[in-house]
Coordinates of C-alpha atoms in Angstrom, one line a residue:
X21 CA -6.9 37.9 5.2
X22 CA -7.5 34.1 4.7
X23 CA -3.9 33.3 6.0
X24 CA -4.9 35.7 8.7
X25 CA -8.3 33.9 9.7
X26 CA -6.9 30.5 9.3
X27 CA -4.0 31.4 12.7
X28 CA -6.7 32.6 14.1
X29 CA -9.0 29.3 13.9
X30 CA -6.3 27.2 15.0
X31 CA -5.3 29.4 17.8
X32 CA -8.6 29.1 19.4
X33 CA -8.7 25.6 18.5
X34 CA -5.3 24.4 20.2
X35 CA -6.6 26.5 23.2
X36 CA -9.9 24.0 23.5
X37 CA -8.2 21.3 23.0
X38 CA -5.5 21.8 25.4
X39 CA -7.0 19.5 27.6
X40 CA -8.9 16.5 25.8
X41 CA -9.7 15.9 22.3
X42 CA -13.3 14.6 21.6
X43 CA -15.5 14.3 17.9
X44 CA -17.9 16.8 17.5
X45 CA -20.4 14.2 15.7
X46 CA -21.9 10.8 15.5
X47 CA -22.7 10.1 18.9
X48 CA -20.9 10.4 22.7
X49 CA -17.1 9.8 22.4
X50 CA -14.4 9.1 25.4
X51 CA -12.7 12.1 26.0
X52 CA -8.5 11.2 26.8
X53 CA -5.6 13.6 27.4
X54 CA -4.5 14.3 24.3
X55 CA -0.7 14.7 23.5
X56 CA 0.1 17.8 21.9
X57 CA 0.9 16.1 18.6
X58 CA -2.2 14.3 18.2
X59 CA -4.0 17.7 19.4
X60 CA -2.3 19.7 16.3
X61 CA -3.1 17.0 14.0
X62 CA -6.6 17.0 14.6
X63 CA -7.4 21.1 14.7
X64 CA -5.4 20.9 11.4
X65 CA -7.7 18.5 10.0
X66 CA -10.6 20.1 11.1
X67 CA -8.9 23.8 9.3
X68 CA -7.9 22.1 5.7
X69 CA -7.5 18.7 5.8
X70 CA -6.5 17.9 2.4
X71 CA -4.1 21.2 2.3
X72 CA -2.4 19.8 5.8
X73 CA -1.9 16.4 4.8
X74 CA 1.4 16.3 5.4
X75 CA 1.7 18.0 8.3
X76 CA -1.3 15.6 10.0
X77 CA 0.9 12.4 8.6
X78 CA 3.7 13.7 10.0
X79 CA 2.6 14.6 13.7
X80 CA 0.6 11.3 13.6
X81 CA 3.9 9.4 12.9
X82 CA 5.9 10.9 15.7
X83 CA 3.1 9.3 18.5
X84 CA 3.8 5.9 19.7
X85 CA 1.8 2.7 19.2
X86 CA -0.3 3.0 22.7
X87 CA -1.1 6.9 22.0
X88 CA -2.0 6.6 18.7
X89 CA -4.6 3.7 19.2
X90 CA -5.8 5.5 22.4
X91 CA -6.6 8.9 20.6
X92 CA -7.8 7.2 17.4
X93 CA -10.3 5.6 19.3
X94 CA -11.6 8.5 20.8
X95 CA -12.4 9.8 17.1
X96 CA -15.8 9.1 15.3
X97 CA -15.8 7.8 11.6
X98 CA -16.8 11.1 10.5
X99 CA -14.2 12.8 12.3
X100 CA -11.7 14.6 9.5
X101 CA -8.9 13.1 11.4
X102 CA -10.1 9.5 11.4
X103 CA -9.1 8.6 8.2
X104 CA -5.4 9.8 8.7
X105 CA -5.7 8.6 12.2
X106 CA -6.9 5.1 10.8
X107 CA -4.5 4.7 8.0
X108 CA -1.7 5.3 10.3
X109 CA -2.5 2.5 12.7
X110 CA -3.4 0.1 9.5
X111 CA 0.3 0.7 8.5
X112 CA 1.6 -0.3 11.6
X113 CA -0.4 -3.4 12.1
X114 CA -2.9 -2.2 14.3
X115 CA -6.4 -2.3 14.3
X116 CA -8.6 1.2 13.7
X117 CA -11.6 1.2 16.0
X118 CA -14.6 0.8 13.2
X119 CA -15.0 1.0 9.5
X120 CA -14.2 4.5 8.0
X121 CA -17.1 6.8 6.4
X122 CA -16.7 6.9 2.6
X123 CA -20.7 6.5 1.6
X124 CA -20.4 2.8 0.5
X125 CA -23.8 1.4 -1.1
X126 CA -23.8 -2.0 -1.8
X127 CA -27.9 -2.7 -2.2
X128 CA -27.9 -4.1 -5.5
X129 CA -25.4 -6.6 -4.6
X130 CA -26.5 -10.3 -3.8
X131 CA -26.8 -11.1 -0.1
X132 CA -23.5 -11.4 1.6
X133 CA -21.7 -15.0 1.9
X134 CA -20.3 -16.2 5.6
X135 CA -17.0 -14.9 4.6
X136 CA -18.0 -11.8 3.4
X137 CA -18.5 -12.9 -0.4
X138 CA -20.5 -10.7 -2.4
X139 CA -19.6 -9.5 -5.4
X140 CA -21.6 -7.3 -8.1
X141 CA -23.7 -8.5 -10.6
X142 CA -22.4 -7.4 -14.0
X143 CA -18.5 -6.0 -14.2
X144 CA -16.6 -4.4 -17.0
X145 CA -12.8 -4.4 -16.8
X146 CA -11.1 -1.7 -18.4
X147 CA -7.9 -2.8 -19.5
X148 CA -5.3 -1.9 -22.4
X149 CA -5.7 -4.7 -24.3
X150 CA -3.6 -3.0 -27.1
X151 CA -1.4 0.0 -27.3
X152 CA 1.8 0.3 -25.4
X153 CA 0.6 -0.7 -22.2
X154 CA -1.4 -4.5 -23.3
X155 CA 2.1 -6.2 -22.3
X156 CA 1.6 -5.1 -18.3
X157 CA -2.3 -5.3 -19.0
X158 CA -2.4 -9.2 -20.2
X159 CA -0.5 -11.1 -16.8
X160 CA -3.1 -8.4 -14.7
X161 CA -6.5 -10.0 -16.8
X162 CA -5.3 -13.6 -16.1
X163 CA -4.5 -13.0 -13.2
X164 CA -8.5 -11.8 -12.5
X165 CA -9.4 -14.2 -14.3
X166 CA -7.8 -17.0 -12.3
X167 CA -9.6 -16.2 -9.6
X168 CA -12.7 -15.0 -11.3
X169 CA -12.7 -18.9 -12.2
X170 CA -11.7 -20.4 -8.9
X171 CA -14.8 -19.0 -7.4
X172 CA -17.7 -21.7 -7.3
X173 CA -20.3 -19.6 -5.8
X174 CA -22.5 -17.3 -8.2
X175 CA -20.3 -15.1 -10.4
X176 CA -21.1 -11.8 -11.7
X177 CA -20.9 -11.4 -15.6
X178 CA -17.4 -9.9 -17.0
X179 CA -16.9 -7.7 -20.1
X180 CA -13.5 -7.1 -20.8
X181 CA -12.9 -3.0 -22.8
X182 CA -10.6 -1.8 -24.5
X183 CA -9.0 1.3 -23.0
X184 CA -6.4 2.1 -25.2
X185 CA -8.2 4.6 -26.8
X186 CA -10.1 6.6 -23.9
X187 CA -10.6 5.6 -20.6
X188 CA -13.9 7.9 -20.6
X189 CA -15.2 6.4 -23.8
X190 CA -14.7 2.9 -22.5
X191 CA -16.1 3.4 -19.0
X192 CA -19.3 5.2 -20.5
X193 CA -19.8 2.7 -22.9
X194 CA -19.9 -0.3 -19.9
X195 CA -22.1 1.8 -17.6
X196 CA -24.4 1.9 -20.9
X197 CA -24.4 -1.9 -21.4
X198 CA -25.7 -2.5 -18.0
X199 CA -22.3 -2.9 -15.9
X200 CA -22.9 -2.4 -11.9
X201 CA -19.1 -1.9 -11.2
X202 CA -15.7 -1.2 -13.0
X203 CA -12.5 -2.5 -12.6
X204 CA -9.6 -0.5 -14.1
X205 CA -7.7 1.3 -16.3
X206 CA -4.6 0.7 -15.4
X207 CA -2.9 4.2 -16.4
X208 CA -1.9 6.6 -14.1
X209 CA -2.8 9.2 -16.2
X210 CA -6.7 7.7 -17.1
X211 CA -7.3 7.4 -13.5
X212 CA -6.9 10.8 -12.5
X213 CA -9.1 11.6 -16.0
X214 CA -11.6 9.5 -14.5
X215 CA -11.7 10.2 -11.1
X216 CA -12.2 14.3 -12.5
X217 CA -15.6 13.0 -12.2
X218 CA -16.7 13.3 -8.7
X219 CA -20.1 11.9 -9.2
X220 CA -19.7 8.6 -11.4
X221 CA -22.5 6.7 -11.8
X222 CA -21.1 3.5 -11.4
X223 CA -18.0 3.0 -8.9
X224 CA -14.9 2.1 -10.3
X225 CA -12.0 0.1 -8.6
X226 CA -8.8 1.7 -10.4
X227 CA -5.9 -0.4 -10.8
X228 CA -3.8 2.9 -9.9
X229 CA -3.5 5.9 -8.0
X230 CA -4.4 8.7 -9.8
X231 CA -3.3 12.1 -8.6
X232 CA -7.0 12.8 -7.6
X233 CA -8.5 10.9 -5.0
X234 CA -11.0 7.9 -5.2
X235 CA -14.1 9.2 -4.8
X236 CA -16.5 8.2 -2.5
X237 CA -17.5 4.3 -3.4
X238 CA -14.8 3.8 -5.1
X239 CA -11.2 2.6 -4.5
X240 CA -7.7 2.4 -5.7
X241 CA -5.1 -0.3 -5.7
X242 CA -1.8 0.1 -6.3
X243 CA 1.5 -1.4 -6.2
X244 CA 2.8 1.8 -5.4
X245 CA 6.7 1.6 -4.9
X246 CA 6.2 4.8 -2.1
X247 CA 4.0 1.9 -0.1
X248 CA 6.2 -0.5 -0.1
X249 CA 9.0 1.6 1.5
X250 CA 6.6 2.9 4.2
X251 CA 6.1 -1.3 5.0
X252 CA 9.7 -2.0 5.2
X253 CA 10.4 1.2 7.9
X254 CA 7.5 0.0 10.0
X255 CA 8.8 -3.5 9.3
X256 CA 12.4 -2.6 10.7
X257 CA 10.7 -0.1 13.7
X258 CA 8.7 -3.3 14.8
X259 CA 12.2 -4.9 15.3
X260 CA 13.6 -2.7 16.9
X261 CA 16.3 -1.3 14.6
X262 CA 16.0 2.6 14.2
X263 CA 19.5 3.1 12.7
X264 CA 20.0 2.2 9.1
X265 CA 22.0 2.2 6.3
X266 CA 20.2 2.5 3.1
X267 CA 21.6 1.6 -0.3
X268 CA 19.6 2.4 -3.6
X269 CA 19.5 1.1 -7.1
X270 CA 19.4 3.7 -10.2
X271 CA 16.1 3.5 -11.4
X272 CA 13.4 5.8 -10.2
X273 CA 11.2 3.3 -8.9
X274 CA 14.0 2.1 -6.5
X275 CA 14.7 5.9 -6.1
X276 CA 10.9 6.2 -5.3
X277 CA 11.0 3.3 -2.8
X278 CA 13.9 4.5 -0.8
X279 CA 12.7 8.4 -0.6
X280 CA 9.4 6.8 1.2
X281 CA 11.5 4.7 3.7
X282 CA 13.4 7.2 4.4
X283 CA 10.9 9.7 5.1
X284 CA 8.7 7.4 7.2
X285 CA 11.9 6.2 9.1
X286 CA 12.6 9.5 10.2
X287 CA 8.9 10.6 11.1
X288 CA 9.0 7.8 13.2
X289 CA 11.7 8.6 15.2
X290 CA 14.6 6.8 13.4
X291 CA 17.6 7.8 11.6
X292 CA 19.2 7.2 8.0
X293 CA 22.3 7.1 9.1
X294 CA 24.0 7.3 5.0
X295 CA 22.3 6.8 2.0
X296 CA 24.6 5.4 -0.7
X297 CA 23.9 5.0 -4.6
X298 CA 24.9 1.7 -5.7
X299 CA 24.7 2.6 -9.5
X300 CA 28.1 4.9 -8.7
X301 CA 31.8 3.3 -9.5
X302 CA 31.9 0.5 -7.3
X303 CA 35.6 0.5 -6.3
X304 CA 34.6 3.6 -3.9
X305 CA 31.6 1.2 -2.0
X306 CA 34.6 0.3 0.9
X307 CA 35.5 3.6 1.6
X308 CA 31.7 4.8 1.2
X309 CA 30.9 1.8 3.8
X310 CA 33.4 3.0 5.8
X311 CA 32.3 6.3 6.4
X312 CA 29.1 5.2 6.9
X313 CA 29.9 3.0 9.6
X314 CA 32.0 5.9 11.3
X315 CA 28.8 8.0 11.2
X316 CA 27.3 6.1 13.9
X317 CA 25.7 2.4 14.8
X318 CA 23.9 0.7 12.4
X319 CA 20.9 -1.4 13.1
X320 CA 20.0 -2.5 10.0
X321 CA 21.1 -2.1 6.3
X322 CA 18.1 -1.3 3.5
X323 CA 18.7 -2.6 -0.2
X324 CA 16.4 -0.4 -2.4
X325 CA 18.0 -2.2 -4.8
X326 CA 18.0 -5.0 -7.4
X327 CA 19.6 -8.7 -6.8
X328 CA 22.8 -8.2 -9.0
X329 CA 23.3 -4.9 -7.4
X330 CA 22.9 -6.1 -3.9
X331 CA 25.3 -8.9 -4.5
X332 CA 27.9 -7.0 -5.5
X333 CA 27.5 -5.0 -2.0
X334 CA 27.5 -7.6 0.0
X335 CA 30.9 -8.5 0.3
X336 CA 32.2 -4.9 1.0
X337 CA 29.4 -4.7 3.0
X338 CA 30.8 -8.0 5.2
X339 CA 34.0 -6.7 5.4
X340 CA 33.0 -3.7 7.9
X341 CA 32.5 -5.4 11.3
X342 CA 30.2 -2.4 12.2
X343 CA 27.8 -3.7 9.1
X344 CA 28.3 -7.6 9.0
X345 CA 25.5 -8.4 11.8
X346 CA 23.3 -5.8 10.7
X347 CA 19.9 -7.1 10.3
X348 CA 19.2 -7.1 5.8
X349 CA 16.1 -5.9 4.4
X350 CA 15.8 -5.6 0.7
X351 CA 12.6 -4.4 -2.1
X352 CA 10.6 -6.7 -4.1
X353 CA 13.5 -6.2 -6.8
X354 CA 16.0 -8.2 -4.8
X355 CA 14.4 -11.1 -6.3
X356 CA 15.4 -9.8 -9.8
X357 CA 18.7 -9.3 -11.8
X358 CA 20.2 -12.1 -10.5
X359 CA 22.5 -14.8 -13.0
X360 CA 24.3 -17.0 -10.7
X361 CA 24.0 -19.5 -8.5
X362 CA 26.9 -17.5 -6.4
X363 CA 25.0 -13.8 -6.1
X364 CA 22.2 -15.8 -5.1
X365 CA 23.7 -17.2 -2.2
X366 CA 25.2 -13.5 -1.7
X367 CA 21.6 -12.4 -0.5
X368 CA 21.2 -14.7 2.2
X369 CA 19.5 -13.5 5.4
X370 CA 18.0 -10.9 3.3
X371 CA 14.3 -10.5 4.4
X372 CA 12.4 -8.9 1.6
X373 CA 8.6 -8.7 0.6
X374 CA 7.6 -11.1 -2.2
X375 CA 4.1 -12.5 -3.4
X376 CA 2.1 -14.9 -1.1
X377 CA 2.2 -17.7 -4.0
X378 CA 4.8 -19.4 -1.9
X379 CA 3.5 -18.9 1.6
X380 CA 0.0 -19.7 1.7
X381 CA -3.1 -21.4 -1.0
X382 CA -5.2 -19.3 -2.3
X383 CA -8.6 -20.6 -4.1
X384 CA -7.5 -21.1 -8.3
X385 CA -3.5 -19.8 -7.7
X386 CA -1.3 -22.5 -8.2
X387 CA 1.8 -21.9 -6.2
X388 CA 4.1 -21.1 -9.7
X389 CA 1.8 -20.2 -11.7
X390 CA 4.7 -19.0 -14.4
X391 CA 4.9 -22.5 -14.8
X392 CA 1.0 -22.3 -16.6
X393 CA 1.1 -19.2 -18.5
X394 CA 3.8 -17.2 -19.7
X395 CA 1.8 -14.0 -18.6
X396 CA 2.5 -15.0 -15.0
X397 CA 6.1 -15.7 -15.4
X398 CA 9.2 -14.0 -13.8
X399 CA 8.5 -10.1 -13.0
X400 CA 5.0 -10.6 -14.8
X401 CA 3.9 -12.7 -11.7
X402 CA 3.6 -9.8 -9.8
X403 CA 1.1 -8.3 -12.2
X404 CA -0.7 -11.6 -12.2
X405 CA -0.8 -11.5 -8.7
X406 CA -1.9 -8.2 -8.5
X407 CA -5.3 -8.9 -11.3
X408 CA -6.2 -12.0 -8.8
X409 CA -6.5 -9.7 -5.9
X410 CA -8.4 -6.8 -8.1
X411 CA -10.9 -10.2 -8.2
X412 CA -10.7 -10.7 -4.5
X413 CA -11.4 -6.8 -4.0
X414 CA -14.2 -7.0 -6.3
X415 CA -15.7 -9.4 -4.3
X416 CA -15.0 -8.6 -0.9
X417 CA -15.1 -5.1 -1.0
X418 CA -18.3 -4.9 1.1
X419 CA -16.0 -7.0 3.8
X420 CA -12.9 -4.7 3.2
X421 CA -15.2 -1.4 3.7
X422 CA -16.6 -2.6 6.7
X423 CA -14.0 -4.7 8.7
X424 CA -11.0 -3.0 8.7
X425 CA -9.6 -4.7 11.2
X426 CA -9.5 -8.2 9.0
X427 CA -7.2 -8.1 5.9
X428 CA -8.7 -10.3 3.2
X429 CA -5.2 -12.8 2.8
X430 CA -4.2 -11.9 -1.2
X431 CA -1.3 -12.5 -3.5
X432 CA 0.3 -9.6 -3.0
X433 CA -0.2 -9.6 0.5
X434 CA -3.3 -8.8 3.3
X435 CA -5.4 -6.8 2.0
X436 CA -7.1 -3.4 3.8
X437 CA -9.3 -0.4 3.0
X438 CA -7.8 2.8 4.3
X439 CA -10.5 5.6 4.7
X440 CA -9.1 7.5 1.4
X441 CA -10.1 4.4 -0.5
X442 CA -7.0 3.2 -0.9
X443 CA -6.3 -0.9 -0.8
X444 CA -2.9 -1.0 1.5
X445 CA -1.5 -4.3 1.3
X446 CA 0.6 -5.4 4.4
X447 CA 3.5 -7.2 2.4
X448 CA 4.1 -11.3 2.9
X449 CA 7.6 -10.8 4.5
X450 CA 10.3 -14.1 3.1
X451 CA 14.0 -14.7 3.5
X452 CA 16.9 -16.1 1.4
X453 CA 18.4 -19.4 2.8
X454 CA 20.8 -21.5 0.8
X455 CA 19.8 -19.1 -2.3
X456 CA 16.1 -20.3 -1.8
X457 CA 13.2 -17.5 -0.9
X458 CA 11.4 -18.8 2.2
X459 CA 8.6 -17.5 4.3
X460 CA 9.9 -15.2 7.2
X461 CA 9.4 -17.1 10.4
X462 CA 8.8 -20.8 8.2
X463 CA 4.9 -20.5 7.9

């Protein structure tokens, strides 16, 4: 009988919207010819929003730039579209119309600096300090604490907890002792215990995504290896190439990575034209290449893949005339693995996203700062990275939740609020040349 009523709704919904698509709150709204994709999106929203995520995601994927920012901009904040509407257009580098409605209260907070400075008065970070998890926790606190320091304007007071033993313990323990906002855990698995609670008294940013959403006045941030695929598939679709040739590592966060570009590349109208493991025997790659390549043209070659691994593709891969001049996009990991000076120069022309350390100054981030602390060195520099812009966040978040049009410029990348309260960060793109990793375009 549900089933039953919910055909029903959105029968009589498609029928109204045949023609226009317009929000039924907060205030008049420009009513546009809506494309039949955008209408079904936004009647499913409006049914079960939550339950027809994926379907919404999907039919939002398959509109172009110019529809998508004209129909999103017919939507008002509190539409139950918006959100997903919003988020899409942050992830292809557009800008959503206004701020989204998540219930943000930032009164207690000091007045708001020029540049949207203002952070909260007293804040407890909730870290494992021990346990199995204090080795990924400690480059993440310095890293806060690098910028927490940099900052010369008025600071808020920091208490560092212990979560080891119980996120709930630990975050009812700060909100007793006074704290005004809570950064952290770090688990997976104590974020979604703490986000069970859909009324916290104090809002928390989570250094994870939980499998519960944020709620309302709080966020999550993530270096979700799912978002990083979605940014190298718009990264690739903004150049054109449609057509590619993906090649993944063994490990599931690789495995992880690639699913996400795939999926994205195909809701958006591009094809994967092979997928090839490269933890299989590699005296079959050549033949595997040359299937490939027989499949159909290819635009563009993905490496979800370490260094070593994609070195030891890339002379197979240089050998198929079909492949040599296709454009090379790699993950974060390409960076890693590597022992030689020769696979190094293997990867060149490799664009790939990386930390901004190297292509812009921030405020208290030296440009190497592995060469400081050994909690910010090699593949821990990503973690420190990721603590200094949990800082920024904390102090900008009034600035994020309001201008979503303006990325806050981080470590890991720009930083933006989507209207889930999620932090999406648009990736600093670099390049190898001569075995070097330089900024993509030479800023």
């Amino acid at each position: 009988m549900r089933l039953a009523f919910k055909h029903i709704v959105l029968a009589t919904g498609l029928a109204v919207l045949a023609g226009c698509v317009s929000a039924p709150t907060q205030g008049p709204v420009r009513e546009t010819v809506a494309s039949p994709a955008f209408t079904e999106a936004h009647q499913l929203a409006q049914v079960d929003a939550r339950g027809n995520a994926a379907r919404i995601e999907a039919l939002l994927a398959s509109l172009d730039d110019a529809a998508l920012s004209r129909h999103t901009a017919a939507l008002a904040a509190n539409d139950p579209l918006y959100p997903f509407a919003g988020r899409a257009m942050l992830r292809r580098g557009l800008q959503p119309p206004h701020a989204f409605d998540r219930g943000w209260n930032f009164d207690g907070r000091q007045a708001a600096a020029a540049d949207g400075y203002r952070p909260p008065n007293k804040v407890a970070i909730l870290l494992p300090l021990s346990g199995s998890l204090s080795g990924a926790a400690k480059p993440v606190r310095d890293g806060f604490l690098a910028g927490y320091y940099a900052e010369t304007r008025q600071r808020p007071t920091i208490t560092f907890y212990d979560s080891a033993s119980g996120v709930n313990g630990a975050y009812q323990k700060a909100v007793s002792e006074g704290a005004d906002y809570v950064v952290g855990p770090l688990d997976r698995e104590q974020v979604s215990a703490l986000f069970t609670q859909a009324n916290l008294p104090v809002p928390v940013l989570a250094l994870n995504r939980g499998s519960r959403g944020a709620p309302a006045g709080s966020v999550s941030f993530s270096l979700a290896p799912e978002d990083e695929g979605i940014a190298a598939a718009e990264y690739l679709l903004g150049q054109g190439a449609k057509n590619v040739l993906v090649l993944t590592g063994p490990d599931d966060t690789l495995r992880r990575t690639s699913a996400a570009f795939r999926e994205r590349l195909q809701a958006r109208g591009g094809v994967v034209v092979d997928q090839i493991s490269l933890s299989s025997n590699a005296d079959a790659l050549p033949a595997q290449l040359t299937a490939a390549a027989a499949k159909g043209e290819v635009d563009a070659v993905y490496f979800a893949a370490r260094g070593d691994h994609t070195a030891s593709a890339i002379p197979a891969i240089n050998s198929q005339p079909a492949l040599a001049n296709a454009r090379r996009v790699g993950a974060s990991q390409i960076a890693s693995g590597i022992d030689s000076a020769a696979e190094i120069a293997l990867l060149d022309g490799v664009v790939f996203p990386r930390e901004s350390l190297g292509n812009r100054q921030l405020s208290g981030m030296p440009g190497n700062p592995g060469a400081l602390t050994p909690t910010a060195a090699g593949a821990a520099g990503r973690l420190f990275a990721f603590g200094y812009d949990a800082w920024l966040i904390t102090a900008y978040l009034e600035y994020l939740a309001t201008s979503p049009q303006k990325p806050v410029p981080g470590a890991t990348g720009g930083l933006q609020l989507d209207g889930f309260g999620n932090v999406l960060i648009t990736p600093t793109w670099s390049v190898m040349r001569s075995g070097v990793a330089m900024p993509l375009g030479g800023r």
